[in-house]
Amino acid sequence: MKRLWRTGIIAGVALGLLATGVTSAQTLRVFSGGANQRPDLMRKLFDNYEKQNPGVKIEIETGGATSELQRQYLSTVLNAKDAAIDIYMIDIINPMQYARAGWLEPLNGYLGAEANTIMGTYLPAYGAANVVDGKIVALPAFADAQFLYYRKDLLDKYGVKAPGTWDELAVGLKKVLDGEKNPAVNGVATTGAAIEGAVCTFLKPYWSQGKEFNDATGRMTLDKAAAQKGLEMWLSLVDRGVMQKNIGEVRPADMVNAFKAGNLVAMVNWGFAWDQLQSQADSTVKGKVGVLPLPAMTGGKSATCIGGWQWAVSAFSKNKAASAKLVRYMSAPDSAKFLAIEGSLLPVFAQTYADADVLKKLPHYRDSLPVVQAAKGRPMSDRYGEVSDAIRTTTNAVLARTVKPADAVNDIEGKLRRVMR
Amino acid sequence: MKSWLDRLRDPSERTLGVILLSPAFALLALIVVYPIGKLFYNSFFDMRLSGGQGSKWIGWQNYADMIKDGAFWDATWNTVLITLITVPGALVVGLALALLANLPFKRQWPVRLALLLPWALPLAFAGLIWAWFFHTEYGFINDVWVRMGGEPRMWLLSPVSAFAAICIAIIWKSSSFMALILLAGLQMIPKSLYEAAEVDGASRWQQFWQITVPMLMPSIVVALIFRTITALQTFDIPYTMTKGGPGNATETLAMYIHKTTIDYLDVGFGSTLAVGMFVLSMILTAAYLRHISRQESA
């Protein structure tokens, strides 16, 4: 009797094991960003991957609406060494912080001999942002950059040529505004409220003078004279009457609304704005919008802020090989093409901008490529939260005219000297 | 010798007391004593979650940093200033509202409802609404201002007017709470006192100062204590109206703690700042309690 019991138990356990072996799929859990990162489109790519790879099941998790909120959430999860999430979508400002903290699994081993070749296929800035201390820590999902959006029709009407410098832009805008005589219409706008975008507002004219904010190791290399000149440039636009006085209140969505209503001749904004200007029902400027690289400082070169999102494998994942394979798929040219056509998310491959199917849907992509190519990354730091806060609050104070540019630059240097060393 | 089971079955008064108190005590220990203890403990560590480098005991270093930190003193000053302005402000407005609501209206409920509405609104909503009011281009305030012949002003972009705007929003939001407590106090005052004063020929003004205010004092003190403690914790309204801007001109201590702990993920220093705020609250609460106990013994 005892023997029978034992046989029964063994048989049962064996059967159970067999059953789980057959039916249990490998489940990968993915953190797929907030609504702006289009988890709906990512889900479609995941569905496709599941079809191609029977036995793999992908669960999706979404999070905070802004990059700051996502960083707070992910830092908490990753600090706890949580193995529940295998793959993370992270903002381009985060790979260095996460990699240095030991939260990301280096992908070199999983990509094999062609690792370096693969990184060479991306636009250079995206290849570079995802290599930290010589290791590939993430693969790009999609790109973003700030552009100069402008009213093609108005510039044409007054014979204003596409501006190459901020000064030329100011002269051209003055002509348009003087001609239109409409007090509701403003010249050019940029993000001035103390949010992440104001970091770019500070950096663009600074970079344009050929200066760098940090070296490759993340140490601050602030050129105070150039930084001051950059901030003074924004104030001069206000003084010349081509930028609204309350620029310190302006956020990207405010600009889009004003632009859609025809109350703005030009604006500095992210790639997402195009879709809204061209396809939303309340836009009065459909077909009248042009996109240009950002103007340069006089004697300098155009420079813009890079954005974009990456796929990274968690160092605490229990399915690293399978996760790396999925990340590779999500970061492949076919996926980039799909995201461009379905969501006008900017591709990370040069050839996608020239793809016939993409251009049919998004003709302006031909002009977008040089902008994305020239875009630069914000300061890399494992304490990026502090870096961002120091720059954006100070820039906001300058635009609100409560702090003089020279003092503001000293302020930034004082706050960040300890943080970025 | 009774076994413990017997003692449970027929407990002495003392044992019964302990038994009945223990669930509440356990709950308090879990959700109040433990977190506060942990906060003090963390304040002695270099504990930054952004780098994943773990935590390191650094003794009083965080406290030394806090004393030298200009941003901490600025935020503390802003917090104290907000408290000094909005607590008396809310008391005056709240008292006026309470007196108004105490008038013999035919219908009481619309008045009471109007009184309750600002109080029932979440703080963050109130902040967003007031931010819109003061917006340069779309704001109601500027609309009125311009109609009266003024130049549009950037209220939230100048340190002084941004601070004033925040104080107005806080007074608007908190005076209904004041009014509720004071209204309850007003209704406790016997009508006969006023009738007697009337007979003696006291004016309305004399009645207010000689009867209403003294009889209302206990309610006023209670309202002030609650209001002062919440004023020290001011976060939502400035956070939604200005995010502490322009620059850091309207950043309160609670916002600085939030920024350090949640944005910078610097838990050690953030805990130290929170201990600083805890001490500030304790000092003010103690001062009030002393005042009350002196009044009671008098």
PDB file of N, CA and C in Angstrom, chain A residues 71-72 75 79 97 100-101 103 186 244-246 248-249 382-383 385-386 389 393 396-397 400 402 415, chain B residues 48-52 134-138 154 156-159 243 245-248 259 262-265:
ATOM      1  N   ARG A  71      11.263  58.474 -14.115  1.00  0.00           N
ATOM      2  CA  ARG A  71      12.566  58.272 -13.489  1.00  0.00           C
ATOM      3  C   ARG A  71      12.399  57.993 -11.995  1.00  0.00           C
ATOM      4  N   GLN A  72      11.477  58.732 -11.348  1.00  0.00           N
ATOM      5  CA  GLN A  72      11.248  58.498  -9.921  1.00  0.00           C
ATOM      6  C   GLN A  72      10.757  57.072  -9.671  1.00  0.00           C
ATOM      7  N   SER A  75      13.576  54.422 -10.585  1.00  0.00           N
ATOM      8  CA  SER A  75      14.664  54.420  -9.618  1.00  0.00           C
ATOM      9  C   SER A  75      14.260  53.642  -8.367  1.00  0.00           C
ATOM     10  N   ASN A  79      16.144  50.260  -7.445  1.00  0.00           N
ATOM     11  CA  ASN A  79      16.865  50.244  -6.181  1.00  0.00           C
ATOM     12  C   ASN A  79      16.521  49.009  -5.370  1.00  0.00           C
ATOM     13  N   GLN A  97      23.021  57.136 -15.762  1.00  0.00           N
ATOM     14  CA  GLN A  97      22.680  56.973 -14.347  1.00  0.00           C
ATOM     15  C   GLN A  97      22.389  55.499 -14.034  1.00  0.00           C
ATOM     16  N   ARG A 100      25.582  53.151 -14.444  1.00  0.00           N
ATOM     17  CA  ARG A 100      26.571  53.313 -13.372  1.00  0.00           C
ATOM     18  C   ARG A 100      26.052  52.727 -12.069  1.00  0.00           C
ATOM     19  N   ALA A 101      24.731  52.737 -11.898  1.00  0.00           N
ATOM     20  CA  ALA A 101      24.153  52.177 -10.680  1.00  0.00           C
ATOM     21  C   ALA A 101      24.132  50.648 -10.732  1.00  0.00           C
ATOM     22  N   TRP A 103      22.157  48.855 -12.788  1.00  0.00           N
ATOM     23  CA  TRP A 103      20.777  48.410 -12.950  1.00  0.00           C
ATOM     24  C   TRP A 103      20.524  47.809 -14.329  1.00  0.00           C
ATOM     25  N   ASN A 186       2.099  86.572 -31.630  1.00  0.00           N
ATOM     26  CA  ASN A 186       3.458  86.683 -31.106  1.00  0.00           C
ATOM     27  C   ASN A 186       4.455  86.122 -32.110  1.00  0.00           C
ATOM     28  N   GLN A 244       7.213  86.727 -26.639  1.00  0.00           N
ATOM     29  CA  GLN A 244       6.266  87.260 -25.656  1.00  0.00           C
ATOM     30  C   GLN A 244       6.952  87.504 -24.318  1.00  0.00           C
ATOM     31  N   LYS A 245       6.463  88.521 -23.578  1.00  0.00           N
ATOM     32  CA  LYS A 245       7.093  88.905 -22.313  1.00  0.00           C
ATOM     33  C   LYS A 245       6.960  87.814 -21.260  1.00  0.00           C
ATOM     34  N   ASN A 246       5.853  87.055 -21.323  1.00  0.00           N
ATOM     35  CA  ASN A 246       5.623  86.049 -20.282  1.00  0.00           C
ATOM     36  C   ASN A 246       6.230  84.699 -20.665  1.00  0.00           C
ATOM     37  N   GLY A 248       8.460  83.081 -19.495  1.00  0.00           N
ATOM     38  CA  GLY A 248       8.719  82.236 -18.328  1.00  0.00           C
ATOM     39  C   GLY A 248       7.555  81.358 -17.921  1.00  0.00           C
ATOM     40  N   GLU A 249       6.387  81.561 -18.525  1.00  0.00           N
ATOM     41  CA  GLU A 249       5.231  80.729 -18.214  1.00  0.00           C
ATOM     42  C   GLU A 249       5.009  79.640 -19.255  1.00  0.00           C
ATOM     43  N   ASP A 382      25.029  60.782 -13.316  1.00  0.00           N
ATOM     44  CA  ASP A 382      24.248  59.850 -12.501  1.00  0.00           C
ATOM     45  C   ASP A 382      23.421  60.620 -11.472  1.00  0.00           C
ATOM     46  N   ARG A 383      23.573  61.943 -11.419  1.00  0.00           N
ATOM     47  CA  ARG A 383      22.694  62.758 -10.576  1.00  0.00           C
ATOM     48  C   ARG A 383      21.946  63.749 -11.451  1.00  0.00           C
ATOM     49  N   GLY A 385      18.886  64.434 -11.950  1.00  0.00           N
ATOM     50  CA  GLY A 385      17.789  65.185 -11.331  1.00  0.00           C
ATOM     51  C   GLY A 385      18.259  66.538 -10.828  1.00  0.00           C
ATOM     52  N   GLU A 386      19.416  66.561 -10.184  1.00  0.00           N
ATOM     53  CA  GLU A 386      19.952  67.810  -9.646  1.00  0.00           C
ATOM     54  C   GLU A 386      20.449  68.724 -10.760  1.00  0.00           C
ATOM     55  N   ASP A 389      17.430  70.269 -12.445  1.00  0.00           N
ATOM     56  CA  ASP A 389      16.750  71.260 -11.605  1.00  0.00           C
ATOM     57  C   ASP A 389      17.529  72.572 -11.557  1.00  0.00           C
ATOM     58  N   THR A 393      15.462  75.790 -13.247  1.00  0.00           N
ATOM     59  CA  THR A 393      14.925  76.851 -12.381  1.00  0.00           C
ATOM     60  C   THR A 393      15.679  78.156 -12.630  1.00  0.00           C
ATOM     61  N   ASN A 396      14.554  79.692 -15.929  1.00  0.00           N
ATOM     62  CA  ASN A 396      13.230  80.264 -15.720  1.00  0.00           C
ATOM     63  C   ASN A 396      13.327  81.614 -15.006  1.00  0.00           C
ATOM     64  N   ALA A 397      14.218  81.706 -14.008  1.00  0.00           N
ATOM     65  CA  ALA A 397      14.361  82.964 -13.265  1.00  0.00           C
ATOM     66  C   ALA A 397      14.899  84.073 -14.166  1.00  0.00           C
ATOM     67  N   ALA A 400      12.111  85.211 -16.381  1.00  0.00           N
ATOM     68  CA  ALA A 400      11.151  85.996 -15.598  1.00  0.00           C
ATOM     69  C   ALA A 400      11.783  87.310 -15.152  1.00  0.00           C
ATOM     70  N   THR A 402      14.021  87.882 -12.880  1.00  0.00           N
ATOM     71  CA  THR A 402      14.272  88.079 -11.460  1.00  0.00           C
ATOM     72  C   THR A 402      15.749  87.873 -11.151  1.00  0.00           C
ATOM     73  N   LYS A 415      25.936  75.522  -8.120  1.00  0.00           N
ATOM     74  CA  LYS A 415      25.121  74.373  -7.737  1.00  0.00           C
ATOM     75  C   LYS A 415      25.688  73.076  -8.293  1.00  0.00           C
TER      76      LYS A 415
ATOM     77  N   ARG B  48      21.654  57.751  -1.252  1.00  0.00           N
ATOM     78  CA  ARG B  48      21.169  58.276  -2.520  1.00  0.00           C
ATOM     79  C   ARG B  48      20.714  57.135  -3.388  1.00  0.00           C
ATOM     80  N   LEU B  49      19.423  57.150  -3.761  1.00  0.00           N
ATOM     81  CA  LEU B  49      18.883  56.043  -4.546  1.00  0.00           C
ATOM     82  C   LEU B  49      19.244  56.169  -6.014  1.00  0.00           C
ATOM     83  N   SER B  50      19.710  57.342  -6.448  1.00  0.00           N
ATOM     84  CA  SER B  50      19.946  57.517  -7.885  1.00  0.00           C
ATOM     85  C   SER B  50      21.152  56.723  -8.357  1.00  0.00           C
ATOM     86  N   GLY B  51      22.107  56.488  -7.481  1.00  0.00           N
ATOM     87  CA  GLY B  51      23.333  55.855  -7.951  1.00  0.00           C
ATOM     88  C   GLY B  51      23.416  54.375  -7.662  1.00  0.00           C
ATOM     89  N   GLY B  52      22.527  53.851  -6.814  1.00  0.00           N
ATOM     90  CA  GLY B  52      22.566  52.435  -6.485  1.00  0.00           C
ATOM     91  C   GLY B  52      23.791  52.041  -5.683  1.00  0.00           C
ATOM     92  N   PHE B 134      -4.368  83.757 -12.482  1.00  0.00           N
ATOM     93  CA  PHE B 134      -3.262  84.709 -12.538  1.00  0.00           C
ATOM     94  C   PHE B 134      -2.442  84.594 -13.824  1.00  0.00           C
ATOM     95  N   HIS B 135      -2.859  83.746 -14.750  1.00  0.00           N
ATOM     96  CA  HIS B 135      -2.096  83.576 -15.987  1.00  0.00           C
ATOM     97  C   HIS B 135      -2.049  84.885 -16.766  1.00  0.00           C
ATOM     98  N   THR B 136      -0.875  85.177 -17.347  1.00  0.00           N
ATOM     99  CA  THR B 136      -0.688  86.457 -18.021  1.00  0.00           C
ATOM    100  C   THR B 136      -1.643  86.651 -19.195  1.00  0.00           C
ATOM    101  N   GLU B 137      -1.776  85.588 -20.021  1.00  0.00           N
ATOM    102  CA  GLU B 137      -2.559  85.769 -21.247  1.00  0.00           C
ATOM    103  C   GLU B 137      -4.026  85.405 -21.082  1.00  0.00           C
ATOM    104  N   TYR B 138      -4.292  84.295 -20.371  1.00  0.00           N
ATOM    105  CA  TYR B 138      -5.666  83.801 -20.334  1.00  0.00           C
ATOM    106  C   TYR B 138      -6.344  84.060 -18.986  1.00  0.00           C
ATOM    107  N   MET B 154       2.570  90.195 -15.322  1.00  0.00           N
ATOM    108  CA  MET B 154       2.969  88.784 -15.222  1.00  0.00           C
ATOM    109  C   MET B 154       3.041  88.426 -13.741  1.00  0.00           C
ATOM    110  N   LEU B 156       2.671  85.758 -11.860  1.00  0.00           N
ATOM    111  CA  LEU B 156       3.379  84.613 -11.282  1.00  0.00           C
ATOM    112  C   LEU B 156       4.862  84.602 -11.666  1.00  0.00           C
ATOM    113  N   LEU B 157       5.312  85.628 -12.391  1.00  0.00           N
ATOM    114  CA  LEU B 157       6.714  85.658 -12.798  1.00  0.00           C
ATOM    115  C   LEU B 157       7.536  86.662 -11.998  1.00  0.00           C
ATOM    116  N   SER B 158       6.897  87.358 -11.060  1.00  0.00           N
ATOM    117  CA  SER B 158       7.696  88.241 -10.198  1.00  0.00           C
ATOM    118  C   SER B 158       7.620  87.691  -8.775  1.00  0.00           C
ATOM    119  N   PRO B 159       8.748  87.638  -8.072  1.00  0.00           N
ATOM    120  CA  PRO B 159       8.756  86.993  -6.761  1.00  0.00           C
ATOM    121  C   PRO B 159       7.686  87.538  -5.822  1.00  0.00           C
ATOM    122  N   LYS B 243       5.373  76.028  -9.026  1.00  0.00           N
ATOM    123  CA  LYS B 243       6.437  75.027  -8.888  1.00  0.00           C
ATOM    124  C   LYS B 243       7.633  75.612  -8.145  1.00  0.00           C
ATOM    125  N   GLY B 245       8.673  78.709  -8.460  1.00  0.00           N
ATOM    126  CA  GLY B 245       9.300  79.771  -9.240  1.00  0.00           C
ATOM    127  C   GLY B 245       8.741  81.140  -8.934  1.00  0.00           C
ATOM    128  N   PRO B 246       9.221  82.203  -9.558  1.00  0.00           N
ATOM    129  CA  PRO B 246      10.371  82.199 -10.463  1.00  0.00           C
ATOM    130  C   PRO B 246      11.670  81.881  -9.720  1.00  0.00           C
ATOM    131  N   GLY B 247      12.549  81.109 -10.335  1.00  0.00           N
ATOM    132  CA  GLY B 247      13.728  80.612  -9.619  1.00  0.00           C
ATOM    133  C   GLY B 247      13.253  79.748  -8.472  1.00  0.00           C
ATOM    134  N   ASN B 248      13.687  80.060  -7.250  1.00  0.00           N
ATOM    135  CA  ASN B 248      13.203  79.336  -6.084  1.00  0.00           C
ATOM    136  C   ASN B 248      12.458  80.269  -5.136  1.00  0.00           C
ATOM    137  N   LYS B 259      11.474  67.733  -3.339  1.00  0.00           N
ATOM    138  CA  LYS B 259      12.442  67.789  -4.436  1.00  0.00           C
ATOM    139  C   LYS B 259      13.685  66.954  -4.099  1.00  0.00           C
ATOM    140  N   ILE B 262      12.350  63.039  -3.672  1.00  0.00           N
ATOM    141  CA  ILE B 262      11.710  62.367  -4.804  1.00  0.00           C
ATOM    142  C   ILE B 262      12.407  62.685  -6.128  1.00  0.00           C
ATOM    143  N   ASP B 263      12.764  63.960  -6.347  1.00  0.00           N
ATOM    144  CA  ASP B 263      13.435  64.286  -7.614  1.00  0.00           C
ATOM    145  C   ASP B 263      14.912  63.882  -7.587  1.00  0.00           C
ATOM    146  N   TYR B 264      15.601  64.255  -6.508  1.00  0.00           N
ATOM    147  CA  TYR B 264      17.024  63.950  -6.436  1.00  0.00           C
ATOM    148  C   TYR B 264      17.269  62.552  -5.884  1.00  0.00           C
ATOM    149  N   LEU B 265      16.248  61.938  -5.295  1.00  0.00           N
ATOM    150  CA  LEU B 265      16.355  60.605  -4.687  1.00  0.00           C
ATOM    151  C   LEU B 265      17.443  60.573  -3.609  1.00  0.00           C
TER     152      LEU B 265
END
